[in-house]
Coordinates of C-alpha atoms in Angstrom, one line a residue:
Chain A
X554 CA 4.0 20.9 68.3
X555 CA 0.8 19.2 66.7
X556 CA 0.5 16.3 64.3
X557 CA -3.2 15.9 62.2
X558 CA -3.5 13.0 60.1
X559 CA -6.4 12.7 58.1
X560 CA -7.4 11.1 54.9
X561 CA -9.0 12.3 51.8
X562 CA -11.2 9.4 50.1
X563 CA -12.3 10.1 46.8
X564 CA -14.1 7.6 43.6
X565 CA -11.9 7.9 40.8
X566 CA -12.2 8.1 37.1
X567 CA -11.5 5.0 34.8
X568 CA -8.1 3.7 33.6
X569 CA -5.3 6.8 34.5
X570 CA -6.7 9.8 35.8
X571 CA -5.5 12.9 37.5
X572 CA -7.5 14.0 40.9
X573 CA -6.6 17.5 42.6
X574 CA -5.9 17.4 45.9
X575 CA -5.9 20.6 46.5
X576 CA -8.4 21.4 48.3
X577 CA -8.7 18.3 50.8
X578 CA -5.4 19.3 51.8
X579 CA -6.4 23.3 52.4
X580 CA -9.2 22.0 54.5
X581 CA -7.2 19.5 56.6
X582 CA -4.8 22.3 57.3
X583 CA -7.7 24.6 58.5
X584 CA -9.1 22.1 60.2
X585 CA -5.9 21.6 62.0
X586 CA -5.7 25.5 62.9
X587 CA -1.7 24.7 62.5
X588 CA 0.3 27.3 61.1
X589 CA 4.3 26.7 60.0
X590 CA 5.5 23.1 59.6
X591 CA 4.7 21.1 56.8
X592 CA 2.5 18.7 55.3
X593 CA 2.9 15.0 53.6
X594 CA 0.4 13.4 51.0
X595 CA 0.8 9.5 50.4
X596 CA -0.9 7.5 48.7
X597 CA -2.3 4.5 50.2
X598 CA -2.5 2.3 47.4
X599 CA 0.2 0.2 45.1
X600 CA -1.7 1.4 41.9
X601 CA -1.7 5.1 42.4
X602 CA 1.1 7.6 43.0
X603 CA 1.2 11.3 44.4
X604 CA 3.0 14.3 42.3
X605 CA 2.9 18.0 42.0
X606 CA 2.2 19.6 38.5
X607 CA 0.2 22.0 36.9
X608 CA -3.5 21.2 36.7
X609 CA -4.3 22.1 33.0
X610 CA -7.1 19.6 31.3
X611 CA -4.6 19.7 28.3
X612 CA -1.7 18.6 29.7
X613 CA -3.8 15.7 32.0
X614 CA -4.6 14.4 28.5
X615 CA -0.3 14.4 27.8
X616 CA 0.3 12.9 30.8
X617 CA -2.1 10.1 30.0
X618 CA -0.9 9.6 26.6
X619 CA 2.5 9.5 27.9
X620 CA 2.1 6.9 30.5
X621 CA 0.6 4.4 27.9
X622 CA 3.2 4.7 25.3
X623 CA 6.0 4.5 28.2
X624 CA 4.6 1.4 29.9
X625 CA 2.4 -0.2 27.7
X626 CA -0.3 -2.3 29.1
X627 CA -0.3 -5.3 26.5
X628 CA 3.2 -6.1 27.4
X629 CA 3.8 -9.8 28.7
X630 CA 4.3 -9.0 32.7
X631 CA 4.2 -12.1 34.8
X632 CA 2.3 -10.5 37.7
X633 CA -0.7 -10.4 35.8
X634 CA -0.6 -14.6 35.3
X635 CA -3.2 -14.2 38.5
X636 CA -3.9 -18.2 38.0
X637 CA 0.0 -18.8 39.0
X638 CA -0.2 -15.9 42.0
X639 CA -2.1 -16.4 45.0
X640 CA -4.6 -14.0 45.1
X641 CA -8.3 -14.0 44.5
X642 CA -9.2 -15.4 40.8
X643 CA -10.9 -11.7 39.8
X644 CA -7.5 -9.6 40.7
X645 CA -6.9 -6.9 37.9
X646 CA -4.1 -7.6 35.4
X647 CA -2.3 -4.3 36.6
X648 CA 1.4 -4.6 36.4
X649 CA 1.7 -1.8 34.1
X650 CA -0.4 0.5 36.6
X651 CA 2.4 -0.8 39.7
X652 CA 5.3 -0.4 37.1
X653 CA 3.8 3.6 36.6
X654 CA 3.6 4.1 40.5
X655 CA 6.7 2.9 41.1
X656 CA 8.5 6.0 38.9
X657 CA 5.7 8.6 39.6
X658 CA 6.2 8.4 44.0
X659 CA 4.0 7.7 46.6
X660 CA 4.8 10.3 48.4
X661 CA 5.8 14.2 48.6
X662 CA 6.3 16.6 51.3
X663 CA 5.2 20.4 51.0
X664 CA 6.1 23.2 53.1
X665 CA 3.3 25.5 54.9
X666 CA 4.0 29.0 56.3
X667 CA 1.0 31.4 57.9
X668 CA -1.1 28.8 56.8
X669 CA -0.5 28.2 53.5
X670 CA 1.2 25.5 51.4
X671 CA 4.5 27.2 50.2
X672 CA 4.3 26.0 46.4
X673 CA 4.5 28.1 42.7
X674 CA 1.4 29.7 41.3
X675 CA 0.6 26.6 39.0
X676 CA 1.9 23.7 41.5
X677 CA -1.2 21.0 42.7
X678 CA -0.8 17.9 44.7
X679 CA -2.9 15.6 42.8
X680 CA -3.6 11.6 43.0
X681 CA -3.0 10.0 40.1
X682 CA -5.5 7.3 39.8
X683 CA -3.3 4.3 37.5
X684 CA -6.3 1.7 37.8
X685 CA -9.4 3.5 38.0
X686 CA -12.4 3.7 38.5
X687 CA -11.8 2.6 42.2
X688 CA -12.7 4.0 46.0
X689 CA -9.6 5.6 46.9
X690 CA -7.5 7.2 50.2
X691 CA -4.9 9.1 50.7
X692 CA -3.2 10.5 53.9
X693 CA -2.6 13.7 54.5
X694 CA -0.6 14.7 58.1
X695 CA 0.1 18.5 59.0
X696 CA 2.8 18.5 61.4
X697 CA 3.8 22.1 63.0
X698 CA 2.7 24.6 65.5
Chain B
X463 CA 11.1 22.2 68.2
X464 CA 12.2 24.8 66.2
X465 CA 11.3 25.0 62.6
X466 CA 13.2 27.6 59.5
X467 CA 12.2 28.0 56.3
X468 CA 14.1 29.6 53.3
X469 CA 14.7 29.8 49.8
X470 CA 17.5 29.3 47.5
X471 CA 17.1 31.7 44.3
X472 CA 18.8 31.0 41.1
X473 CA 18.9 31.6 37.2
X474 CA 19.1 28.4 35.7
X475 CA 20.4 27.3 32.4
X476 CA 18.8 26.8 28.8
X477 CA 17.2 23.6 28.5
X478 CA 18.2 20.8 31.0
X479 CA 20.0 22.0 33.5
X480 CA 21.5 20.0 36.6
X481 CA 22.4 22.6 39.6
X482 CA 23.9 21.8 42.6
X483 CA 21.8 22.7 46.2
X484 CA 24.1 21.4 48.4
X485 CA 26.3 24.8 49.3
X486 CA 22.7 26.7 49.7
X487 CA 21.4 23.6 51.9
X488 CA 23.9 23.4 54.1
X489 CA 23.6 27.4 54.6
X490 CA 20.4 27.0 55.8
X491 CA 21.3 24.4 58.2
X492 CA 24.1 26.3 59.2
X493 CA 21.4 29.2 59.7
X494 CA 19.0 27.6 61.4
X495 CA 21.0 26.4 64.3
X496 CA 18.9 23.0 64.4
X497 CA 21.7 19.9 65.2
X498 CA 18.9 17.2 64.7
X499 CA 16.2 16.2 62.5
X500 CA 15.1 16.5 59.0
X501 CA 15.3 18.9 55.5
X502 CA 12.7 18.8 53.4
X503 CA 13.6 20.2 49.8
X504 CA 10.4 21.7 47.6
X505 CA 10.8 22.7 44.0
X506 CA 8.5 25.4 43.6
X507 CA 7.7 25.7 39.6
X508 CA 6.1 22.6 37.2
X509 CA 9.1 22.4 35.0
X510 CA 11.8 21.9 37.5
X511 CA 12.2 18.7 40.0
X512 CA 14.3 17.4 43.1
X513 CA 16.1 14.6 43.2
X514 CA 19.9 12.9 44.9
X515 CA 22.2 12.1 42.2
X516 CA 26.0 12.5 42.2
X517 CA 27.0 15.6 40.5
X518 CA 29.8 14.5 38.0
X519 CA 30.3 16.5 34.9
X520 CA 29.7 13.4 32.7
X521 CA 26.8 11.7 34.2
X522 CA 25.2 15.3 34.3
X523 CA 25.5 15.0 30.1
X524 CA 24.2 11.2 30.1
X525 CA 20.7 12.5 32.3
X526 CA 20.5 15.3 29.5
X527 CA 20.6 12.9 26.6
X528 CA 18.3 10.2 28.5
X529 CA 15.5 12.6 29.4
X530 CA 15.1 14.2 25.7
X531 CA 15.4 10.3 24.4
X532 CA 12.7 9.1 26.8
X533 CA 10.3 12.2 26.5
X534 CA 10.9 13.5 23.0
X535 CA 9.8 17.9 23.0
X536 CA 9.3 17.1 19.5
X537 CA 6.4 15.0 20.1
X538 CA 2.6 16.2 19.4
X539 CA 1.4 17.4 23.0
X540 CA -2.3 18.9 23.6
X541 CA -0.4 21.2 26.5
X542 CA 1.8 23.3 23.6
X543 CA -1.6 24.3 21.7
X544 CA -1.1 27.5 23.8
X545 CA -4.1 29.6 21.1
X546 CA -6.6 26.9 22.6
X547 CA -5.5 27.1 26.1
X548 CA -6.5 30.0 29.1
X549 CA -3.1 31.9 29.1
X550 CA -0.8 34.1 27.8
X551 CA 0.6 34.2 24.0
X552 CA 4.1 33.7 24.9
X553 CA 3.4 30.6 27.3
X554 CA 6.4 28.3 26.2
X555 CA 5.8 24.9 24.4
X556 CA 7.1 22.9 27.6
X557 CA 4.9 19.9 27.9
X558 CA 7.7 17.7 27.8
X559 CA 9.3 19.6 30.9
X560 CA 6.0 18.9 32.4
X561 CA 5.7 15.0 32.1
X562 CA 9.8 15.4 33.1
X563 CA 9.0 16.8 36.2
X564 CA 6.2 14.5 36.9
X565 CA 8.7 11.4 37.0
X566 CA 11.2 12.8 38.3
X567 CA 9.7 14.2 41.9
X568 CA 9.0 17.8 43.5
X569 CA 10.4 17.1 46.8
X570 CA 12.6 15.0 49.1
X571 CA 13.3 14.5 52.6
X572 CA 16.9 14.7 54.3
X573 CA 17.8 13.6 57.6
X574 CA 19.8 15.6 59.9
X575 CA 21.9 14.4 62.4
X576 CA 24.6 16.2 64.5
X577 CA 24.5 19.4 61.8
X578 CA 25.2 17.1 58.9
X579 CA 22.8 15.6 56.1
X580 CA 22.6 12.0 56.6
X581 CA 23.8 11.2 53.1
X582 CA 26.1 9.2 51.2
X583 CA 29.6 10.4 50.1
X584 CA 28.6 11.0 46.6
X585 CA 25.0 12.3 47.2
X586 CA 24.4 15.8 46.2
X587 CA 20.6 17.0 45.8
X588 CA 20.0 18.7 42.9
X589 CA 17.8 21.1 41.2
X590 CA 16.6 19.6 37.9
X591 CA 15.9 22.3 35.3
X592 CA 13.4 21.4 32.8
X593 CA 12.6 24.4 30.5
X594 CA 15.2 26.9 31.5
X595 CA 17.0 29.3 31.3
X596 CA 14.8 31.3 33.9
X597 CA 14.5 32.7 37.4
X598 CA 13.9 30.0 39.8
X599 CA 13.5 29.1 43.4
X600 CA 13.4 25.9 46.3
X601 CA 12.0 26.0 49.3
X602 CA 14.4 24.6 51.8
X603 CA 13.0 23.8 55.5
X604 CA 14.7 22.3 58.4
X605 CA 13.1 21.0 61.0
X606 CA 14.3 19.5 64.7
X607 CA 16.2 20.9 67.8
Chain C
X1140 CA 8.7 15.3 70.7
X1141 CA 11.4 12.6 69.8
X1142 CA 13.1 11.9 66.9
X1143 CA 15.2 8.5 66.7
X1144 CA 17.7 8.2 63.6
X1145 CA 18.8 4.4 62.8
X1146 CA 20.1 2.6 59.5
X1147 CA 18.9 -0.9 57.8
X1148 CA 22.0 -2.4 56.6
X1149 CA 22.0 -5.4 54.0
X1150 CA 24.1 -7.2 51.4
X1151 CA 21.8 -6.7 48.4
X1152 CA 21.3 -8.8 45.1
X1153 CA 23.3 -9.3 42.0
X1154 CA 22.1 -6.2 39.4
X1155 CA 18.5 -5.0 40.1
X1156 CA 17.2 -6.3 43.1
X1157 CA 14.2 -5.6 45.4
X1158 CA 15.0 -5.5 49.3
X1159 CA 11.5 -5.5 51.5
X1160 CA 12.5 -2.9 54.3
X1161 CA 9.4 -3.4 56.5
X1162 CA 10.8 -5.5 59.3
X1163 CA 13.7 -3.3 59.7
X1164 CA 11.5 -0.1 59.8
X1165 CA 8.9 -1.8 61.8
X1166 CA 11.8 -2.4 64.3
X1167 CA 13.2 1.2 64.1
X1168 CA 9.7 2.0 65.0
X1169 CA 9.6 -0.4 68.0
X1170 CA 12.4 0.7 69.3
X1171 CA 11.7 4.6 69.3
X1172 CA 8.7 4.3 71.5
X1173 CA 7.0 6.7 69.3
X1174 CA 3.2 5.8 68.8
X1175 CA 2.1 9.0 66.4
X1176 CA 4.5 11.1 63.7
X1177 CA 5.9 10.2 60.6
X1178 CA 8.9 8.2 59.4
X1179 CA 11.5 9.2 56.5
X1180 CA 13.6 6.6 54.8
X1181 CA 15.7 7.8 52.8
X1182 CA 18.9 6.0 50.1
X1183 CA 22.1 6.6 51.3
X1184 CA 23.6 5.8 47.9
X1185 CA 23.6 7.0 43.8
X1186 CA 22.6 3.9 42.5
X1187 CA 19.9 2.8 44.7
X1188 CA 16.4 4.1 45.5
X1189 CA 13.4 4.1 48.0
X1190 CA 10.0 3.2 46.1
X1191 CA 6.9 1.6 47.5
X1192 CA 4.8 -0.9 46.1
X1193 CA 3.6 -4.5 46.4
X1194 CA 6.0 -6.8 47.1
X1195 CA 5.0 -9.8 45.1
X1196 CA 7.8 -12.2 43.5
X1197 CA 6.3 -12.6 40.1
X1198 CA 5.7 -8.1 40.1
X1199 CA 9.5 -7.8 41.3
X1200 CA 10.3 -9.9 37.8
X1201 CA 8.6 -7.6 35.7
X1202 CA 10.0 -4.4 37.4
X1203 CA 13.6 -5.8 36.6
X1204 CA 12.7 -6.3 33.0
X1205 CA 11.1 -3.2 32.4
X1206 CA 14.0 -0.8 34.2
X1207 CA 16.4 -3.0 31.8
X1208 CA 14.1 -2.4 28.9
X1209 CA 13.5 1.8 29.7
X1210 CA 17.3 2.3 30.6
X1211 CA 19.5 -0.1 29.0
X1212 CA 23.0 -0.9 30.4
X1213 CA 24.4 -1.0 26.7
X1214 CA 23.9 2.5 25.6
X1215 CA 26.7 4.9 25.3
X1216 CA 26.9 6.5 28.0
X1217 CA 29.7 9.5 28.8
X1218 CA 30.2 8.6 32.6
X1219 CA 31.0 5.2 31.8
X1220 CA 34.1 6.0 30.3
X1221 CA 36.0 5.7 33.9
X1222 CA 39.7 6.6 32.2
X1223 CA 38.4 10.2 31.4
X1224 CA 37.4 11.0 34.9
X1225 CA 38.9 11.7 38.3
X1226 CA 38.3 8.4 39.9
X1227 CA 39.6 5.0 40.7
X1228 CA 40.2 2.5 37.9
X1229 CA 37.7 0.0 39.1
X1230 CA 35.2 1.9 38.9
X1231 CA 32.2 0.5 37.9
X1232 CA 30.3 1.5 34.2
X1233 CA 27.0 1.9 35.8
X1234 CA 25.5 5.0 34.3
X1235 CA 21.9 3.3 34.1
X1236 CA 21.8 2.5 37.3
X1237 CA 22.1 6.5 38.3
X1238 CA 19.6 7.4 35.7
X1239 CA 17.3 4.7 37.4
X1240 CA 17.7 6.0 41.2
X1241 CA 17.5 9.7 39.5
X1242 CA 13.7 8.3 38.1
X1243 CA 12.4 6.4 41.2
X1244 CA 13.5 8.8 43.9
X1245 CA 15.7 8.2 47.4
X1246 CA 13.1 8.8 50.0
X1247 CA 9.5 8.4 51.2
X1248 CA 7.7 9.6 54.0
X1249 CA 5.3 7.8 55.7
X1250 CA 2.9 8.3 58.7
X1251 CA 2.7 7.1 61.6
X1252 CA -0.5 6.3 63.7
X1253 CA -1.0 4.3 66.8
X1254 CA 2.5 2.9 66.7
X1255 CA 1.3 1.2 63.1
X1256 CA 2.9 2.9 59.5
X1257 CA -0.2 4.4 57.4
X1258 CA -0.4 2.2 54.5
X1259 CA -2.5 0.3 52.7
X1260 CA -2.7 -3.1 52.6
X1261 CA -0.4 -4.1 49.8
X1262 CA 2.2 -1.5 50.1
X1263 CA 5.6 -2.3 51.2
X1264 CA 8.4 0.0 51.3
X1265 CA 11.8 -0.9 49.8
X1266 CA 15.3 -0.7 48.7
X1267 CA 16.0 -1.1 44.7
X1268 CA 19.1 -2.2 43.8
X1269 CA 20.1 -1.0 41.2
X1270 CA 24.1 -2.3 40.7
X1271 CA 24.0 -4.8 43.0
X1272 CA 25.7 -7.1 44.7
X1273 CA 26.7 -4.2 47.5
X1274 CA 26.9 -3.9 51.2
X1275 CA 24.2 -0.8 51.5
X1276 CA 22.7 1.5 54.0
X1277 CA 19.5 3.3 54.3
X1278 CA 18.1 5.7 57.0
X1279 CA 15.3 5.5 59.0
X1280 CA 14.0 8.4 61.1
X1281 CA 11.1 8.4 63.2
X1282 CA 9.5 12.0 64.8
X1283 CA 6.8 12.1 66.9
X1284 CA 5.7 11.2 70.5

């Protein structure tokens, strides 16, 4: 039984944005020469989330649209008074970005057998960046034998 | 350390569809012989999702009406422009399942304790159909000794 | 390889509430002895959920005003009508709060490194209440050696 934890770290695009994990995660599993267990991706940040869908440049752009109109960013949230919070004077006003994390996950666990992630022809892991552009991590463990 | 993985098969039904796993995951644990540990469940397609609900008739028909309310098919989606896309004609108009499956979560992680699923009374995970009816499966791994 | 199964139980708010599980899962930790792995913590209930994100009081206001806002308690909801089904009388009319658990998700998986949780600096992981005030239960598993 081996554990591998590593961590992808990526620059991400502005505003929302969808990054494939995909291949980070094939390389920490190779690297990892484990074979059958599983793998979990979490994010590592309060503004981004981690979910599986199909990686089509026309449904990214749905996704975005979709986000805005269901948590709209010129709401009144009281997290983003940042005078009344203490933190640091130059903190994003972000509570929509938090509010989308929250419902999209932080975290997902995905199956690998002989090697390979057991997932549908059109599943990706991918980041979703909720506050971009920023430096960004995310851990991925392969557990197995 | 012994890890097993299967699949539970399944045609769904049309539309939203709720299906029960529990009889197929408890099969497997039954199966697999492990006593303690973990299950991960995996949805394996883009337009289906995992998640614990309880599975009473009723509530099954409130989760139908609140998904189409909060993520109208009826809206305009780049996704369902299947003549400018890379794919086949006959590619459904599903972006809607999509953004569905998105919120609602690929995976989830069960604990396993004495051959039972560490869950409440009225927890039951479920397959969420997005864009059925259609062939479907879930990968279904226990894990422990 | 270990794996040490334990529950965090608390009385929890009134309506939607936020619970900060770190402490408990910090001690589940401690007491396992395990340095590297993962932990799962997973909702042992319908009508709550495991989310992570930051834990700041003025953020915890606007996620209780949005979920009220996305899912409102005063629609007309099927499962609400407790007469019609097979359960006790006393039942409460808390549809939304199943459609909210069913959008945030019942567990997270987190790694574990050195004896410290794998996350970044602002995420904490915790129990939303979601038809509260309740005596509730969630699981905490940690694998590994």
């Amino acid at each position: 039984m081996q554990i591998m934890s590593s961590f992808i770290e990526m620059d991400t695009d502005k505003g929302i944005a969808l990054h494939d994990l995909m291949q980070g995660i094939r390389q920490a599993i190779a690297d990892s020469g484990i074979q059958n267990g599983f793998v979990s991706v979490t994010a590592q940040h309060t503004t981004t989330a981690i979910a599986i869908n199909e990686d089509e440049p026309r449904l990214t752009e749905d996704v975005k649209a979709f986000l805005k109109r269901l948590i709209s960013a010129d709401d009144r949230y009281l997290h983003n008074d940042i005078a009344l919070r203490n933190c640091p004077p130059d903190e994003p006003e972000n509570a929509h970005s938090h509010l989308a994390a929250m419902l999209l996950g932080s975290s997902e666990v995905i199956p690998l057998a002989e090697g390979q992630l057991v997932l549908g022809q059109y599943q990706s892991v991918m980041l979703y960046e909720l506050d971009g552009p920023r430096r960004r991590k995310v851990n991925v463990q392969v557990y197995g034998v």
